[in-house]
Tab-separated table of C-alpha atoms in Angstrom:
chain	number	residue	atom	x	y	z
L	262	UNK	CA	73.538	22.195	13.486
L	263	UNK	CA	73.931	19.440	10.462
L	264	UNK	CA	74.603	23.063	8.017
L	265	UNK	CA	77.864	23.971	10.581
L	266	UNK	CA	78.987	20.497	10.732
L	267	UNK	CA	78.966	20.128	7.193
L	268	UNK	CA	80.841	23.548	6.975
L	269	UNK	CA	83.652	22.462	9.294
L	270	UNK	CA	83.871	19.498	7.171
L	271	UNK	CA	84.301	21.060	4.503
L	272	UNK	CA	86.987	23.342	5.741
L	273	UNK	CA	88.643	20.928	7.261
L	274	UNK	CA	88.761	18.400	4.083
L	275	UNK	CA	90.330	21.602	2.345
L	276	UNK	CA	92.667	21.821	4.740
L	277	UNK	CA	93.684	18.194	4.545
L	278	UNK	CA	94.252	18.722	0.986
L	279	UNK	CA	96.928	21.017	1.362
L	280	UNK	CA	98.299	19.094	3.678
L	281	UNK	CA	98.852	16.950	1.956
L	282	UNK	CA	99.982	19.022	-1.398
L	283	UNK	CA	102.406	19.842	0.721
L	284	UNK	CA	103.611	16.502	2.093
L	285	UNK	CA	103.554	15.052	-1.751
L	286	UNK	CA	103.679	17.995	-4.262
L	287	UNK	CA	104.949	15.389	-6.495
L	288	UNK	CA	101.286	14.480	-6.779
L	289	UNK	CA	100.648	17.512	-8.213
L	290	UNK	CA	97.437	18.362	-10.338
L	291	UNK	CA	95.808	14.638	-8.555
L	292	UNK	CA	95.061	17.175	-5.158
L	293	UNK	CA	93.023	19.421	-7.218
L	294	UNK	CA	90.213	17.392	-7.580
L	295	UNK	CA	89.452	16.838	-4.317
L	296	UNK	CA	89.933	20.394	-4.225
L	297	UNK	CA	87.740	21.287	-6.396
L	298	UNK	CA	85.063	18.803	-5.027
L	299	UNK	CA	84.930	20.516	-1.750
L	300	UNK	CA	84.726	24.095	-3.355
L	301	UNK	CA	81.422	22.599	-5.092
L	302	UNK	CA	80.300	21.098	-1.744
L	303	UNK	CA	80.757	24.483	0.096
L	304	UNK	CA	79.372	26.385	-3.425
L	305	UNK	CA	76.561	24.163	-2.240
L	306	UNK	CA	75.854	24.873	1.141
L	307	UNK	CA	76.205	28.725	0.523
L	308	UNK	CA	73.889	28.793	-1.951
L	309	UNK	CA	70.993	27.118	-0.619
L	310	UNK	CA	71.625	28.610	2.691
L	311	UNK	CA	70.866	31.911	0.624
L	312	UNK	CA	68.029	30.497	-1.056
L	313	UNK	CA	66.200	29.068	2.221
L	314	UNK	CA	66.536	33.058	3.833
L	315	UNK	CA	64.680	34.036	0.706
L	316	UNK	CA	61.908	32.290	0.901
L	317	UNK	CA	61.439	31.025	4.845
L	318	UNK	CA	59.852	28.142	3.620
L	319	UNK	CA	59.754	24.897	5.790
L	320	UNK	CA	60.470	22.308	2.898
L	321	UNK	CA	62.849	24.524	2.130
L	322	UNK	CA	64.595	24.489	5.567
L	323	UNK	CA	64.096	20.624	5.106
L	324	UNK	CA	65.845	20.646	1.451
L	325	UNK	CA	68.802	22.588	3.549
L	326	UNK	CA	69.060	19.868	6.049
L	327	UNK	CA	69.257	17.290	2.767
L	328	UNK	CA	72.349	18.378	1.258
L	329	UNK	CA	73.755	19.603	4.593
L	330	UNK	CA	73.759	15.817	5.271
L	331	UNK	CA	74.829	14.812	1.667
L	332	UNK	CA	77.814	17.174	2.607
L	333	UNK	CA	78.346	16.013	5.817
L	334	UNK	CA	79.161	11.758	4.175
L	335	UNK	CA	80.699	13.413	0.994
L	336	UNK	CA	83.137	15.274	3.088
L	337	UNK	CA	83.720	12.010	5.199
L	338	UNK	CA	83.869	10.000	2.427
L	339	UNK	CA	86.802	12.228	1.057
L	340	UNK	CA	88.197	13.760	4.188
L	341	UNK	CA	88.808	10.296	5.694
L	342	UNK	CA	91.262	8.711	3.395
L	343	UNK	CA	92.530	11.574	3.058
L	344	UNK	CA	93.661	11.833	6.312
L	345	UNK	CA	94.975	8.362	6.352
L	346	UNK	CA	97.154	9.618	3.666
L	347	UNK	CA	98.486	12.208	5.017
L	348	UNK	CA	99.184	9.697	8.016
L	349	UNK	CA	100.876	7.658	6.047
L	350	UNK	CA	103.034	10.383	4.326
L	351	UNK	CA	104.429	10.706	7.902
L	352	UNK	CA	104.814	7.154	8.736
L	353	UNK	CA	102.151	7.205	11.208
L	354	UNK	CA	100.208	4.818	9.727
L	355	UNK	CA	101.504	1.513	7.790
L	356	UNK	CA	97.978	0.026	6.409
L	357	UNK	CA	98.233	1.018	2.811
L	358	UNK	CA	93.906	-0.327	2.344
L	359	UNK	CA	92.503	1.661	5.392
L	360	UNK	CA	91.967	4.442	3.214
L	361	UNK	CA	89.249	2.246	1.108
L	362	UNK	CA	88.059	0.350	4.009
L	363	UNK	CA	86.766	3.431	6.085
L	364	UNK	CA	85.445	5.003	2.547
L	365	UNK	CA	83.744	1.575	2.283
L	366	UNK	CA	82.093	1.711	5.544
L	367	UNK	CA	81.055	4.869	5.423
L	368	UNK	CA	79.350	4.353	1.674
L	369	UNK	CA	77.587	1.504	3.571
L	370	UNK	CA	76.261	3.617	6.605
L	371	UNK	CA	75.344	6.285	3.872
L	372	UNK	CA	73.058	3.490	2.136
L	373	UNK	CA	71.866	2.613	5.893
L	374	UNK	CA	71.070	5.999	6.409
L	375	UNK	CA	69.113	6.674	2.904
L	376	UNK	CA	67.276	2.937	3.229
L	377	UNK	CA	66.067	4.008	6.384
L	378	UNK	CA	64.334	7.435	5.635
L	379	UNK	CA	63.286	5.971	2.429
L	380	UNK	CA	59.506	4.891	3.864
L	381	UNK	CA	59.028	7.816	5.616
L	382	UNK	CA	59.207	9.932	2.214
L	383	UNK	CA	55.778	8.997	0.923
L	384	UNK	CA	54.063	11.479	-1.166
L	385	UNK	CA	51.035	12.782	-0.630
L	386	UNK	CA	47.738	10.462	-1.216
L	387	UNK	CA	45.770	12.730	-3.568
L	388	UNK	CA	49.274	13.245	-5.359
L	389	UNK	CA	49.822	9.514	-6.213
L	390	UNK	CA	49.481	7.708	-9.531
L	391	UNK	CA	48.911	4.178	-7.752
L	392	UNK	CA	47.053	2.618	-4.914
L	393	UNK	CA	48.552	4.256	-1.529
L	394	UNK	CA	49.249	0.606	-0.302
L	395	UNK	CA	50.955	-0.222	-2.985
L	396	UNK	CA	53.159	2.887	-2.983
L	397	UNK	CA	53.540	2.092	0.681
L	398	UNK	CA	54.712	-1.200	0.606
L	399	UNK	CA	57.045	-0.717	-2.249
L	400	UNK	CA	58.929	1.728	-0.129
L	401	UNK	CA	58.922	-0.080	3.103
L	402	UNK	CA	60.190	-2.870	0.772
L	403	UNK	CA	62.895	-0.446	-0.561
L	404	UNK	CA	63.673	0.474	2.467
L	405	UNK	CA	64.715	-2.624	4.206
L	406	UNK	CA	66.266	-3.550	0.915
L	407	UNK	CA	68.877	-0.472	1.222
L	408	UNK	CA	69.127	-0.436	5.075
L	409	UNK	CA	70.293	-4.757	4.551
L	410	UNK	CA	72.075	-3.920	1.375
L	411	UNK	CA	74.348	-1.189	3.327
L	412	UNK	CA	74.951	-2.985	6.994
L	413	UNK	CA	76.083	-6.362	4.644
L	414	UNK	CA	78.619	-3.774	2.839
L	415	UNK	CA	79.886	-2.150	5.799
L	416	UNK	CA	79.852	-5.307	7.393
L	417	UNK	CA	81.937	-6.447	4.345
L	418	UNK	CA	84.718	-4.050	4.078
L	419	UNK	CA	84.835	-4.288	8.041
L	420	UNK	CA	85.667	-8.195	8.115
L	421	UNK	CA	86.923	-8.920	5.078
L	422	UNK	CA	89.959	-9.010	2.629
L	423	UNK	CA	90.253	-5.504	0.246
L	424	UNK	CA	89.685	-8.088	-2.879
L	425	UNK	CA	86.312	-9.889	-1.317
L	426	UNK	CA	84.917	-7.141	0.308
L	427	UNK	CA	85.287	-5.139	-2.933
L	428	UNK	CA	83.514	-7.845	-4.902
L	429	UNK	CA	81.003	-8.938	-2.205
L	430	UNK	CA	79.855	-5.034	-1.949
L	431	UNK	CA	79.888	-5.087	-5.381
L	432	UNK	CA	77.249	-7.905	-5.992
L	433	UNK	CA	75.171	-6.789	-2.804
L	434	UNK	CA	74.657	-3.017	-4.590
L	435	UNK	CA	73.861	-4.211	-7.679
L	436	UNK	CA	71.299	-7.110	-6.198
L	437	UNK	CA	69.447	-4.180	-4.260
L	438	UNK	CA	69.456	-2.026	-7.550
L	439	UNK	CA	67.665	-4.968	-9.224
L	440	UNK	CA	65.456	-5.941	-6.696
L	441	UNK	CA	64.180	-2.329	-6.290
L	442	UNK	CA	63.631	-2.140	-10.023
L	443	UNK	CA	61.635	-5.260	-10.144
L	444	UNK	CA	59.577	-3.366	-7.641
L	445	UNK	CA	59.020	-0.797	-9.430
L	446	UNK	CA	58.104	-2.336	-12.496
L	447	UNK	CA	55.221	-4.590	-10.322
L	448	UNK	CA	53.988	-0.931	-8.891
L	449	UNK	CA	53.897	0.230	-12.287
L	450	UNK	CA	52.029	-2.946	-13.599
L	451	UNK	CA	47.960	-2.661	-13.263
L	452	UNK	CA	46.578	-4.822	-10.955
L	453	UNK	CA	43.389	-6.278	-11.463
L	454	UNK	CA	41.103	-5.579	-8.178
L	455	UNK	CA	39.805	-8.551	-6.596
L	456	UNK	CA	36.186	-9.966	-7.396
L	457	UNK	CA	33.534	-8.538	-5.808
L	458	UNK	CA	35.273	-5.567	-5.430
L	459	UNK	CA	34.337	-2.498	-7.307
H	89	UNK	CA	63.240	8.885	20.005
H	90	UNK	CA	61.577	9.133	23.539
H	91	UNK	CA	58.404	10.185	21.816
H	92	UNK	CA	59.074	7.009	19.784
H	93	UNK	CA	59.117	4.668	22.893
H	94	UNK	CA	56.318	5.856	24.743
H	95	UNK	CA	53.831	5.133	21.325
H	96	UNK	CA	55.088	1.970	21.020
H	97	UNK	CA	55.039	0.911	24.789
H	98	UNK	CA	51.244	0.752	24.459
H	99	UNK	CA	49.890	-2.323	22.832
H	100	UNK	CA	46.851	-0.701	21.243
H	101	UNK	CA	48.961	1.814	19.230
H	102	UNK	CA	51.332	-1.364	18.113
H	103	UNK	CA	48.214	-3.061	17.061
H	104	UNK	CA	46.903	0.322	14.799
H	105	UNK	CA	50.805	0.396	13.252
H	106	UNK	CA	50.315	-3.284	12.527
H	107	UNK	CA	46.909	-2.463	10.715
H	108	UNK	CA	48.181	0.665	9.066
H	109	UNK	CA	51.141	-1.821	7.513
H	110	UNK	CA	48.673	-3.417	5.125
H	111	UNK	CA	47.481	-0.262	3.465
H	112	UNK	CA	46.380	3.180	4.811
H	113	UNK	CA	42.913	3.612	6.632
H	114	UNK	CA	40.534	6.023	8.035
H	115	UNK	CA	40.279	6.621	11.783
H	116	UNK	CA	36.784	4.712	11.130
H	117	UNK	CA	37.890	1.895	10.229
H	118	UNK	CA	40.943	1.680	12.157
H	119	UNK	CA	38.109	2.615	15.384
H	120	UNK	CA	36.353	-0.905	14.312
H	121	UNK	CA	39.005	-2.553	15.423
H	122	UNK	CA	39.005	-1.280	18.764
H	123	UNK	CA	36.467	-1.477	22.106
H	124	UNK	CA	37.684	1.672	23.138
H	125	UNK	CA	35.985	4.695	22.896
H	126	UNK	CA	36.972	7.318	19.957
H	127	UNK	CA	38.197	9.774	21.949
H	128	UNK	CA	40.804	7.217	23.296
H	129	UNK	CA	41.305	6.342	19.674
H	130	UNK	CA	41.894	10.151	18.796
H	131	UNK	CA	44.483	10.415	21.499
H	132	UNK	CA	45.982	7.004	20.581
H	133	UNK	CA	46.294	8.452	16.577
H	134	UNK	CA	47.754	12.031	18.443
H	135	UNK	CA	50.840	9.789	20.209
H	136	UNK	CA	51.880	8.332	16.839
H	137	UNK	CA	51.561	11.510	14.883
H	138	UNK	CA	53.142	13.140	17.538
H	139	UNK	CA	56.412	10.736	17.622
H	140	UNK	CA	56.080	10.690	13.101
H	141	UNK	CA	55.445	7.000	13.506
H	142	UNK	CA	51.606	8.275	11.204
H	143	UNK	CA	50.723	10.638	8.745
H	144	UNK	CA	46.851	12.064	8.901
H	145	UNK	CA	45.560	13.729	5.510
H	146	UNK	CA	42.135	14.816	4.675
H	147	UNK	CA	40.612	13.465	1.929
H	148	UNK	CA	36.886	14.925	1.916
H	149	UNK	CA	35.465	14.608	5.506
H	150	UNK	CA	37.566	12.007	6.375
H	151	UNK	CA	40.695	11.470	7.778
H	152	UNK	CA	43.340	9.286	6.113
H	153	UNK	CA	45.593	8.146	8.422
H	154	UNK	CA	49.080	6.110	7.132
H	155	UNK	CA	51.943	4.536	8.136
H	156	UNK	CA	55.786	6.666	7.980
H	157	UNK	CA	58.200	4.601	9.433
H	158	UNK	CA	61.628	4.576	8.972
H	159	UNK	CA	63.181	1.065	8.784
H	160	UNK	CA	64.897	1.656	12.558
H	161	UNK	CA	61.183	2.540	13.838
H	162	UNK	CA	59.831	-0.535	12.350
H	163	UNK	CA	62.201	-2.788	13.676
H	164	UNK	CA	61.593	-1.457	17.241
H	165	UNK	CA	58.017	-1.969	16.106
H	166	UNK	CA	59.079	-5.752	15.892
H	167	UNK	CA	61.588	-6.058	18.969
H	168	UNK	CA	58.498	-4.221	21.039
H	169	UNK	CA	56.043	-7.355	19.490
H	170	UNK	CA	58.390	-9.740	20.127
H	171	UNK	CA	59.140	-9.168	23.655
H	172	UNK	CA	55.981	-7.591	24.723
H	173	UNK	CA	56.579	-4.022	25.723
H	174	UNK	CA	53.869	-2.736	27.747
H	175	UNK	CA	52.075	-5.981	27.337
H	176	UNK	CA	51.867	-6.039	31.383
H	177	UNK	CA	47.770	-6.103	32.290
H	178	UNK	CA	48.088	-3.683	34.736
H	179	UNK	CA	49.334	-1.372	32.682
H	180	UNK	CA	47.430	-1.322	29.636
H	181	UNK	CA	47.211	2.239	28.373
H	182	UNK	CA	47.849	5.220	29.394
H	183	UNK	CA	45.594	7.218	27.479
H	184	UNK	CA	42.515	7.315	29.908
H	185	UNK	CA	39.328	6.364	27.839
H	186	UNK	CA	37.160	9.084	28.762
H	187	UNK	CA	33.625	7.856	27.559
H	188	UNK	CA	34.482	3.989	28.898
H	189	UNK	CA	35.595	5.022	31.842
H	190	UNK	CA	32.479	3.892	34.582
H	191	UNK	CA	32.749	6.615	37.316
H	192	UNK	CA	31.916	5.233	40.757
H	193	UNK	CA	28.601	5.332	42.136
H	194	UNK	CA	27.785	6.526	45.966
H	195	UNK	CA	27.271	3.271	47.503
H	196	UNK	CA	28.906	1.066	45.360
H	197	UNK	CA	32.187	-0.577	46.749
């Protein structure tokens, strides 16, 4: 299901491309790279479609269903203003910033999206180089982190102006990014275990 | 996500995701913290593997059970805490604890 969506998607972005080459072929060479990006997303798909029939694995199916989905926002994420633009090559829309605020939103809801899987993606016990409660917490921690750190963006480009919004997402990214590394560095730290405990 | 409702509609499994938050834990220990019997327990541990709210690995002859919830799960977790889902005493669990469970007696009332 997620593996034909992200096809249409695709197709359709490549379409939208054109379309737009043809509304402004002043533009020129500028269409090609979002040209080329969705020939690398499809590339993509095709390939590890072939690669899950090969070996009927169910990770494998799962891997599929990964980049399916990474396809599915990158195709959004491009298809979307592009759209607009063509819209606006025909005068149907006037908003010259839509473009970035739905890219915006949808870069948050892609950050909801990975903060919330992110605890359920534990490895396995015997596999892990620290305490499992550790390990756990860290990535419930992360979790919540990414989930809060994406609603407050979309949330941002949603309500306010193109200059705040950029700056606001901007310093809510990068105060996730730190506060998950300090987390990792206090997983990777040793921690004493408490007396009486052996 | 229905499978996800009915595990945490039952306080006992809310209480075992609560104790599985702090670190993970064998069905023994998590069974001390119960009066139910541990086939109740087992089906209580089968409703949250079943709705991928728990993970169960083996690790010798024991069974390590921990906790894989998303960030949307866990919130529900809280919502259903907060405002008591399932908290109604009639209604305690559904799983029927089969070794607790005193059968009538002819002549009893």
């Amino acid at each position: 299901m997620i593996y034909r969506a992200a096809l249409a998607l695709t197709a359709a972005g490549t379409v939208l491309v054109a379309a737009n080459w043809y509304a402004k072929p002043e533009a020129g060479l500028a269409w090609t790279a979002p040209l080329a990006m969705f020939a690398v997303m499809f590339a993509a798909l095709r390939l590890s479609r072939r690669a899950v029939r090969s070996t009927a694995d169910g990770t494998a199916l799962r891997g599929l269903d990964w980049i399916a989905t990474g396809v599915v926002f990158g195709a959004l994420m491009m298809g979307i203003p592009l759209a607009l633009t063509l819209a606006r090559s025909y005068g149907v829309v006037d908003d010259p910033d839509l473009g970035r605020r739905s890219t915006g939103v949808l870069t948050g809801a892609f950050l909801v999206m990975l903060g919330n899987i992110m605890p359920k993606t534990l490895p396995s016990l015997s596999s892990m180089q620290c305490n499992g409660a550790r390990q756990q917490a860290f990535q419930r921690f992360a979790g919540w982190t990414w989930v809060l750190c994406g609603l407050g963006s979309a949330i941002g480009w949603l309500a306010l102006s193109i200059d705040s919004a950029e700056i606001a997402t901007t310093v809510l990214v990068v105060a996730a990014m730190v506060v998950t590394i300090v987390q990792v560095l206090r997983l990777r730290r040793p921690r004493n275990p408490a007396p009486g405990l052996s | 996500m229905n499978k996800v409702f009915k595990a945490l509609s039952d306080p006992s499994r809310r209480r075992v995701l609560q104790l599985l938050r702090e670190r993970p834990m064998s069905a023994g220990e998590l069974s001390d913290h119960f009066e139910v019997s541990k086939p109740t327990m087992s089906a209580h541990f089968a409703v949250l593997q079943e709705a991928g709210l728990i993970e169960a690995e083996k690790s010798g002859r024991t069974i390590i059970y921990r906790l894989v919830m998303s960030v949307l799960e866990e919130a529900l977790l809280g919502f259903a805490q907060t405002f008591g889902w399932g908290l109604d005493p009639g209604r305690r669990s559904r799983v029927p604890d089969r070794k607790g469970v005193k059968r009538p007696v002819r002549g009893e009332a």
